Amino acid sequence: MSSYIEVENLSFSRGYRKIFNGLSLSIPRGKVTAIMGPSGIGKTTLLKLIGGQLRPEGGRVLVDGQDFQTLGRDELFKARAKMGMLFQSGALFSDLTVYENVAFPLRAHTKLPEDMIRDIVIMKLNAVGLRGARDMKPSELSGGMTRRVALARSIVLDPALIMYDEPFAGQDPIAMGVLVQLIRLLNDTLGLTSVLVSHDIAESLSICDHAIVIADGRVIGAGSPEELRRSDSALVKQFVNGLPDGPVPFHFPARDYKDDLLGVDDSDLLGLGGGRG
Amino acid sequence: MVESIQKLGRTGIEFISALGRSGVFLLRAIMGLSFTRKGVGLLVKQFYQVGVLSLIIIIVSGMFIGMVLGLQGYSILVDYGSEQAVGQMVALTLVRELGPVVTALLFAGRAGSALTAEIGLMKATEQLSSLEMMGVDPMRHIIAPRFWAGFMSLPILAAIFSAVGIFGGMLVSVDWLGVYDGAFWSNMQSAVEFDADVVNGMIKAVVFGLVVTWIAVFQGYDLIPTSEGISNATTKTVVYSSLAILGLDFLLTAVMFGGL
Amino acid sequence: MYNKSVELVVGLFMVAGMAALMFLALQVSGLSLDSQKDSYRVYAQFDDLGGLSVRGRVSMAGVAIGRVSDVSLDKESAMALVEMEIYAEVDNLTTDSVASIQTSGLLGDKFVAISVGADEEYLQDGDTIFDTQSALNLEKLIGAFASGQADI
């Protein structure tokens, strides 16, 4: 099993907070890989690092053997035409119709004649079942439809890699089912490598071939969904089973509950408190 | 005490680094102009959004300001028996000062805030990121056309503002208050110099156009992508632009029309 | 991606801007398209300019024939030296012409009025008018009136 993306010893921080410190993982070619972890763990940041939108502070990211950091701006933009990304909000251009949104990457990167563009756009819209919505504006679409249009747009250039940022967040069960099916179907029919980042464990595990669990800036578990379910790491168990308390505590760090309730403040503890008569 | 000094220092550092970011940003926005068919199309579209849509407010305000100047000028000058000079007063006031300054202030409120909000919304809804991921430079595709259209629209709008204002002044003083129109125009023509007054006024408009669109576009691009961030940035655009316009106007006036 | 009507409207917008600028140039600042006409320079010395400044009008019989291009102090004679640009087509200023500083209206702008004499020779580029009358000084006039020497 060859890997398509190789992340080696990656570190990255935002402000003073270290998000990744020596993260290493590999994503297999031609499979659906789910990267999971608690909220705020930097999953979106990881996708942006893979896409070359952010520069790592240490380590490197290889996509299909290529290190984006060594590329110039124009080469980077060319390399990105080979990857699609589905943003959490869909990120459709609000002033363009559905049709123009899907046609956009084609117009930007190719010099195809208009009738050819039309054929491709209609085929891609048909693949996501929204051929009938081509003249609508993004503001008229429901959340699930927005995401499907965005999906059509990200596969319009037939990329080799497609990344999904929280594809299931805020979707109703039907829209979720449609998306799950689409991700699987596109991966298998187009021969893509798919990476999805999510905290919806059940859906992610149901479609992925390979799963990686990240917490505290490092990989705590990787393998097939079956392997993860059987894992005996407490952290993986808590996450996979969605337990409220465990190694990831329910409570945000705070001082003692009893002291807090009694209103004892720090100065009282030091014997300096005054004014209580 | 120590805390407030720390805070001051942090604000200072943040300010300097924002200045640096905006400088680099300005350069990239200027360089991002392209004259391909698509680039020109984007530019034309932004000219419409930024320039043409600001036209109504510019014409209406120009008309009223010119009329007020005609009225005020007449009521002051008539005491000295030199109400013929009202044309000269209206024209000089508009061409040198009010044309560029009021146009720029209105432009900051109408087009500047809209630019900030639009770019901010694109950032918040990840449209800018998504352009980047599609291998399209948002600097070239989004920022540069808006910057250039705004920057070049302002002098056009300022010229229209002054012309309409002078017409409004004429309407009040000649048609309503009965100033002899030959004297109105000839006094104006002998007092207004093309290279000294009109050209300097246009230079002011160009400078204001650059600064206002720079502020507006940068605030949109640099904001924190939340709804609160967008509203803050929009306010900042209007406040910073207005202060910059008035401060620069003083500087430019001092350099152009003497004194200092 | 954008339609022709937007292009048209933007084009009209730019035309309107150009028209406004033309209006400001021609109608407001009185710039005539052939303003760069040929001219020659003539000098005159005055005791008192009384507020005459650069860009002031130079006229003959009430018709503008040029403009004041420079005003300076001649240290030797302690008089004001005025440089005037006279349109080349007005080539009949005699060497004994008289230049006087006058006021348009009671409080209006100062300008130079030139009246020709009877001489056969005409002023050339760089020549000087010697016969000059300074500005009428209103304060002096009033002062003279008040002290009963009205016949200055």
mmCIF file of N, CA, C and O in Angstrom, chain A residues 48 51 53 73 77 80 83 85 87-89 91-96 104-105 107-109 153 163 165, chain B residues 28 38 45 118 121-122 124-141 146:
data_model
loop_
_atom_site.group_PDB
_atom_site.id
_atom_site.type_symbol
_atom_site.label_atom_id
_atom_site.label_comp_id
_atom_site.label_asym_id
_atom_site.label_seq_id
_atom_site.Cartn_x
_atom_site.Cartn_y
_atom_site.Cartn_z
ATOM 1 N N LYS A 48 -4.957 22.584 5.516
ATOM 2 C CA LYS A 48 -4.339 23.747 4.882
ATOM 3 C C LYS A 48 -2.839 23.541 4.718
ATOM 4 O O LYS A 48 -2.244 24.042 3.753
ATOM 5 N N GLY A 51 -2.453 21.355 1.712
ATOM 6 C CA GLY A 51 -2.707 22.116 0.489
ATOM 7 C C GLY A 51 -1.696 23.210 0.221
ATOM 8 O O GLY A 51 -1.792 23.902 -0.777
ATOM 9 N N GLN A 53 -1.356 25.954 1.857
ATOM 10 C CA GLN A 53 -1.822 27.302 2.162
ATOM 11 C C GLN A 53 -1.100 27.873 3.371
ATOM 12 O O GLN A 53 -1.004 29.071 3.530
ATOM 13 N N ARG A 73 5.368 30.234 -6.471
ATOM 14 C CA ARG A 73 3.953 30.517 -6.374
ATOM 15 C C ARG A 73 3.159 29.949 -7.565
ATOM 16 O O ARG A 73 2.111 29.354 -7.393
ATOM 17 N N PHE A 77 0.366 26.943 -7.551
ATOM 18 C CA PHE A 77 -1.001 27.080 -8.044
ATOM 19 C C PHE A 77 -1.321 26.006 -9.081
ATOM 20 O O PHE A 77 -2.442 25.524 -9.168
ATOM 21 N N ARG A 80 -1.932 22.774 -7.288
ATOM 22 C CA ARG A 80 -3.214 22.743 -6.577
ATOM 23 C C ARG A 80 -4.376 22.403 -7.498
ATOM 24 O O ARG A 80 -5.439 22.005 -7.035
ATOM 25 N N MET A 83 -5.651 19.080 -6.866
ATOM 26 C CA MET A 83 -6.363 18.689 -5.650
ATOM 27 C C MET A 83 -7.643 19.509 -5.481
ATOM 28 O O MET A 83 -7.717 20.670 -5.851
ATOM 29 N N MET A 85 -10.761 20.670 -2.780
ATOM 30 C CA MET A 85 -11.033 20.740 -1.350
ATOM 31 C C MET A 85 -12.463 21.190 -1.142
ATOM 32 O O MET A 85 -12.931 22.126 -1.767
ATOM 33 N N PHE A 87 -14.790 22.820 1.402
ATOM 34 C CA PHE A 87 -14.737 23.570 2.651
ATOM 35 C C PHE A 87 -15.998 23.340 3.465
ATOM 36 O O PHE A 87 -17.050 22.985 2.930
ATOM 37 N N GLN A 88 -15.831 23.570 4.759
ATOM 38 C CA GLN A 88 -16.929 23.345 5.688
ATOM 39 C C GLN A 88 -18.191 24.117 5.288
ATOM 40 O O GLN A 88 -19.292 23.606 5.334
ATOM 41 N N SER A 89 -17.981 25.383 4.852
ATOM 42 C CA SER A 89 -19.145 26.190 4.495
ATOM 43 C C SER A 89 -19.524 26.034 3.031
ATOM 44 O O SER A 89 -20.457 26.682 2.572
ATOM 45 N N ALA A 91 -18.171 27.342 0.607
ATOM 46 C CA ALA A 91 -17.365 28.394 -0.018
ATOM 47 C C ALA A 91 -17.720 28.620 -1.479
ATOM 48 O O ALA A 91 -16.856 28.841 -2.316
ATOM 49 N N LEU A 92 -19.006 28.553 -1.804
ATOM 50 C CA LEU A 92 -19.414 28.889 -3.170
ATOM 51 C C LEU A 92 -19.308 30.409 -3.344
ATOM 52 O O LEU A 92 -19.491 31.152 -2.386
ATOM 53 N N PHE A 93 -19.026 30.830 -4.575
ATOM 54 C CA PHE A 93 -18.944 32.273 -4.829
ATOM 55 C C PHE A 93 -20.364 32.825 -4.895
ATOM 56 O O PHE A 93 -21.155 32.460 -5.755
ATOM 57 N N SER A 94 -20.644 33.742 -3.971
ATOM 58 C CA SER A 94 -22.043 34.126 -3.779
ATOM 59 C C SER A 94 -22.601 34.939 -4.935
ATOM 60 O O SER A 94 -23.806 35.047 -5.082
ATOM 61 N N ASP A 95 -21.736 35.526 -5.774
ATOM 62 C CA ASP A 95 -22.283 36.328 -6.868
ATOM 63 C C ASP A 95 -22.436 35.543 -8.174
ATOM 64 O O ASP A 95 -22.851 36.089 -9.182
ATOM 65 N N LEU A 96 -22.097 34.250 -8.139
ATOM 66 C CA LEU A 96 -22.218 33.439 -9.353
ATOM 67 C C LEU A 96 -23.311 32.384 -9.177
ATOM 68 O O LEU A 96 -23.582 31.947 -8.060
ATOM 69 N N PHE A 104 -16.219 27.532 -12.807
ATOM 70 C CA PHE A 104 -15.133 28.445 -12.472
ATOM 71 C C PHE A 104 -13.723 27.862 -12.607
ATOM 72 O O PHE A 104 -12.873 28.445 -13.294
ATOM 73 N N PRO A 105 -13.447 26.688 -11.991
ATOM 74 C CA PRO A 105 -12.082 26.147 -12.123
ATOM 75 C C PRO A 105 -11.715 25.849 -13.574
ATOM 76 O O PRO A 105 -10.568 26.033 -13.969
ATOM 77 N N ARG A 107 -12.751 27.504 -16.239
ATOM 78 C CA ARG A 107 -12.430 28.767 -16.899
ATOM 79 C C ARG A 107 -11.076 29.289 -16.443
ATOM 80 O O ARG A 107 -10.353 29.930 -17.208
ATOM 81 N N ALA A 108 -10.754 29.020 -15.165
ATOM 82 C CA ALA A 108 -9.493 29.539 -14.639
ATOM 83 C C ALA A 108 -8.287 28.771 -15.173
ATOM 84 O O ALA A 108 -7.228 29.344 -15.358
ATOM 85 N N HIS A 109 -8.455 27.478 -15.380
ATOM 86 C CA HIS A 109 -7.272 26.674 -15.695
ATOM 87 C C HIS A 109 -7.221 26.139 -17.106
ATOM 88 O O HIS A 109 -6.204 25.623 -17.535
ATOM 89 N N ARG A 153 -17.943 21.171 -7.818
ATOM 90 C CA ARG A 153 -16.922 22.126 -8.222
ATOM 91 C C ARG A 153 -15.519 21.594 -7.948
ATOM 92 O O ARG A 153 -14.608 21.796 -8.740
ATOM 93 N N MET A 163 -10.026 16.696 -0.573
ATOM 94 C CA MET A 163 -10.032 16.817 0.881
ATOM 95 C C MET A 163 -11.378 17.373 1.322
ATOM 96 O O MET A 163 -11.894 18.322 0.743
ATOM 97 N N ASP A 165 -13.430 19.003 4.471
ATOM 98 C CA ASP A 165 -13.316 19.594 5.797
ATOM 99 C C ASP A 165 -14.684 19.516 6.472
ATOM 100 O O ASP A 165 -15.612 20.217 6.075
ATOM 101 N N ARG B 28 1.321 44.100 -3.653
ATOM 102 C CA ARG B 28 0.765 42.953 -4.383
ATOM 103 C C ARG B 28 -0.518 43.334 -5.100
ATOM 104 O O ARG B 28 -0.791 42.853 -6.198
ATOM 105 N N LYS B 38 -9.947 38.300 -19.306
ATOM 106 C CA LYS B 38 -10.654 38.043 -18.056
ATOM 107 C C LYS B 38 -10.371 39.138 -17.037
ATOM 108 O O LYS B 38 -11.263 39.602 -16.342
ATOM 109 N N LYS B 45 -16.305 45.100 -14.181
ATOM 110 C CA LYS B 45 -17.368 44.759 -13.231
ATOM 111 C C LYS B 45 -17.206 45.552 -11.932
ATOM 112 O O LYS B 45 -18.176 46.058 -11.369
ATOM 113 N N GLU B 118 -17.590 43.119 1.742
ATOM 114 C CA GLU B 118 -17.651 42.080 0.714
ATOM 115 C C GLU B 118 -16.437 41.146 0.806
ATOM 116 O O GLU B 118 -16.580 39.922 0.829
ATOM 117 N N LEU B 121 -16.580 39.110 3.984
ATOM 118 C CA LEU B 121 -17.538 38.008 3.901
ATOM 119 C C LEU B 121 -16.954 36.864 3.075
ATOM 120 O O LEU B 121 -17.131 35.687 3.396
ATOM 121 N N MET B 122 -16.227 37.217 2.025
ATOM 122 C CA MET B 122 -15.573 36.182 1.225
ATOM 123 C C MET B 122 -14.546 35.423 2.051
ATOM 124 O O MET B 122 -14.366 34.226 1.890
ATOM 125 N N ALA B 124 -14.656 35.153 5.411
ATOM 126 C CA ALA B 124 -15.357 34.400 6.453
ATOM 127 C C ALA B 124 -16.004 33.143 5.890
ATOM 128 O O ALA B 124 -16.067 32.111 6.559
ATOM 129 N N THR B 125 -16.496 33.208 4.654
ATOM 130 C CA THR B 125 -17.128 32.027 4.071
ATOM 131 C C THR B 125 -16.121 31.181 3.288
ATOM 132 O O THR B 125 -16.504 30.370 2.455
ATOM 133 N N GLU B 126 -14.852 31.416 3.520
ATOM 134 C CA GLU B 126 -13.750 30.616 2.956
ATOM 135 C C GLU B 126 -13.650 30.713 1.437
ATOM 136 O O GLU B 126 -12.990 29.894 0.801
ATOM 137 N N GLN B 127 -14.303 31.728 0.847
ATOM 138 C CA GLN B 127 -14.205 31.848 -0.610
ATOM 139 C C GLN B 127 -12.784 32.181 -1.047
ATOM 140 O O GLN B 127 -12.329 31.720 -2.091
ATOM 141 N N LEU B 128 -12.083 32.985 -0.221
ATOM 142 C CA LEU B 128 -10.706 33.323 -0.581
ATOM 143 C C LEU B 128 -9.816 32.089 -0.498
ATOM 144 O O LEU B 128 -9.018 31.820 -1.399
ATOM 145 N N SER B 129 -9.958 31.330 0.605
ATOM 146 C CA SER B 129 -9.184 30.090 0.740
ATOM 147 C C SER B 129 -9.484 29.153 -0.397
ATOM 148 O O SER B 129 -8.594 28.492 -0.939
ATOM 149 N N SER B 130 -10.764 29.087 -0.753
ATOM 150 C CA SER B 130 -11.150 28.124 -1.763
ATOM 151 C C SER B 130 -10.585 28.526 -3.131
ATOM 152 O O SER B 130 -10.179 27.674 -3.915
ATOM 153 N N LEU B 131 -10.505 29.832 -3.387
ATOM 154 C CA LEU B 131 -9.838 30.276 -4.621
ATOM 155 C C LEU B 131 -8.391 29.821 -4.636
ATOM 156 O O LEU B 131 -7.890 29.325 -5.640
ATOM 157 N N GLU B 132 -7.733 30.006 -3.477
ATOM 158 C CA GLU B 132 -6.332 29.602 -3.400
ATOM 159 C C GLU B 132 -6.171 28.113 -3.657
ATOM 160 O O GLU B 132 -5.265 27.688 -4.361
ATOM 161 N N MET B 133 -7.102 27.337 -3.074
ATOM 162 C CA MET B 133 -7.005 25.890 -3.253
ATOM 163 C C MET B 133 -7.315 25.484 -4.687
ATOM 164 O O MET B 133 -6.945 24.412 -5.133
ATOM 165 N N MET B 134 -8.036 26.351 -5.413
ATOM 166 C CA MET B 134 -8.285 26.040 -6.823
ATOM 167 C C MET B 134 -7.131 26.501 -7.691
ATOM 168 O O MET B 134 -7.190 26.425 -8.912
ATOM 169 N N GLY B 135 -6.108 27.045 -7.041
ATOM 170 C CA GLY B 135 -4.976 27.506 -7.820
ATOM 171 C C GLY B 135 -5.238 28.835 -8.505
ATOM 172 O O GLY B 135 -4.645 29.130 -9.531
ATOM 173 N N VAL B 136 -6.149 29.642 -7.937
ATOM 174 C CA VAL B 136 -6.388 30.978 -8.484
ATOM 175 C C VAL B 136 -5.954 31.968 -7.411
ATOM 176 O O VAL B 136 -6.344 31.839 -6.259
ATOM 177 N N ASP B 137 -5.124 32.922 -7.792
ATOM 178 C CA ASP B 137 -4.602 33.869 -6.817
ATOM 179 C C ASP B 137 -5.696 34.877 -6.455
ATOM 180 O O ASP B 137 -6.114 35.663 -7.298
ATOM 181 N N PRO B 138 -6.170 34.869 -5.199
ATOM 182 C CA PRO B 138 -7.220 35.817 -4.827
ATOM 183 C C PRO B 138 -6.746 37.263 -4.936
ATOM 184 O O PRO B 138 -7.530 38.164 -5.169
ATOM 185 N N MET B 139 -5.439 37.441 -4.784
ATOM 186 C CA MET B 139 -4.871 38.791 -4.921
ATOM 187 C C MET B 139 -5.170 39.333 -6.317
ATOM 188 O O MET B 139 -5.522 40.484 -6.498
ATOM 189 N N ARG B 140 -4.996 38.478 -7.292
ATOM 190 C CA ARG B 140 -5.153 38.897 -8.676
ATOM 191 C C ARG B 140 -6.628 38.905 -9.081
ATOM 192 O O ARG B 140 -7.066 39.732 -9.848
ATOM 193 N N HIS B 141 -7.359 37.970 -8.530
ATOM 194 C CA HIS B 141 -8.731 37.773 -8.990
ATOM 195 C C HIS B 141 -9.734 38.615 -8.222
ATOM 196 O O HIS B 141 -10.717 39.084 -8.774
ATOM 197 N N ARG B 146 -10.587 45.216 -7.513
ATOM 198 C CA ARG B 146 -11.307 46.123 -6.626
ATOM 199 C C ARG B 146 -10.463 47.327 -6.283
ATOM 200 O O ARG B 146 -10.939 48.461 -6.249
#
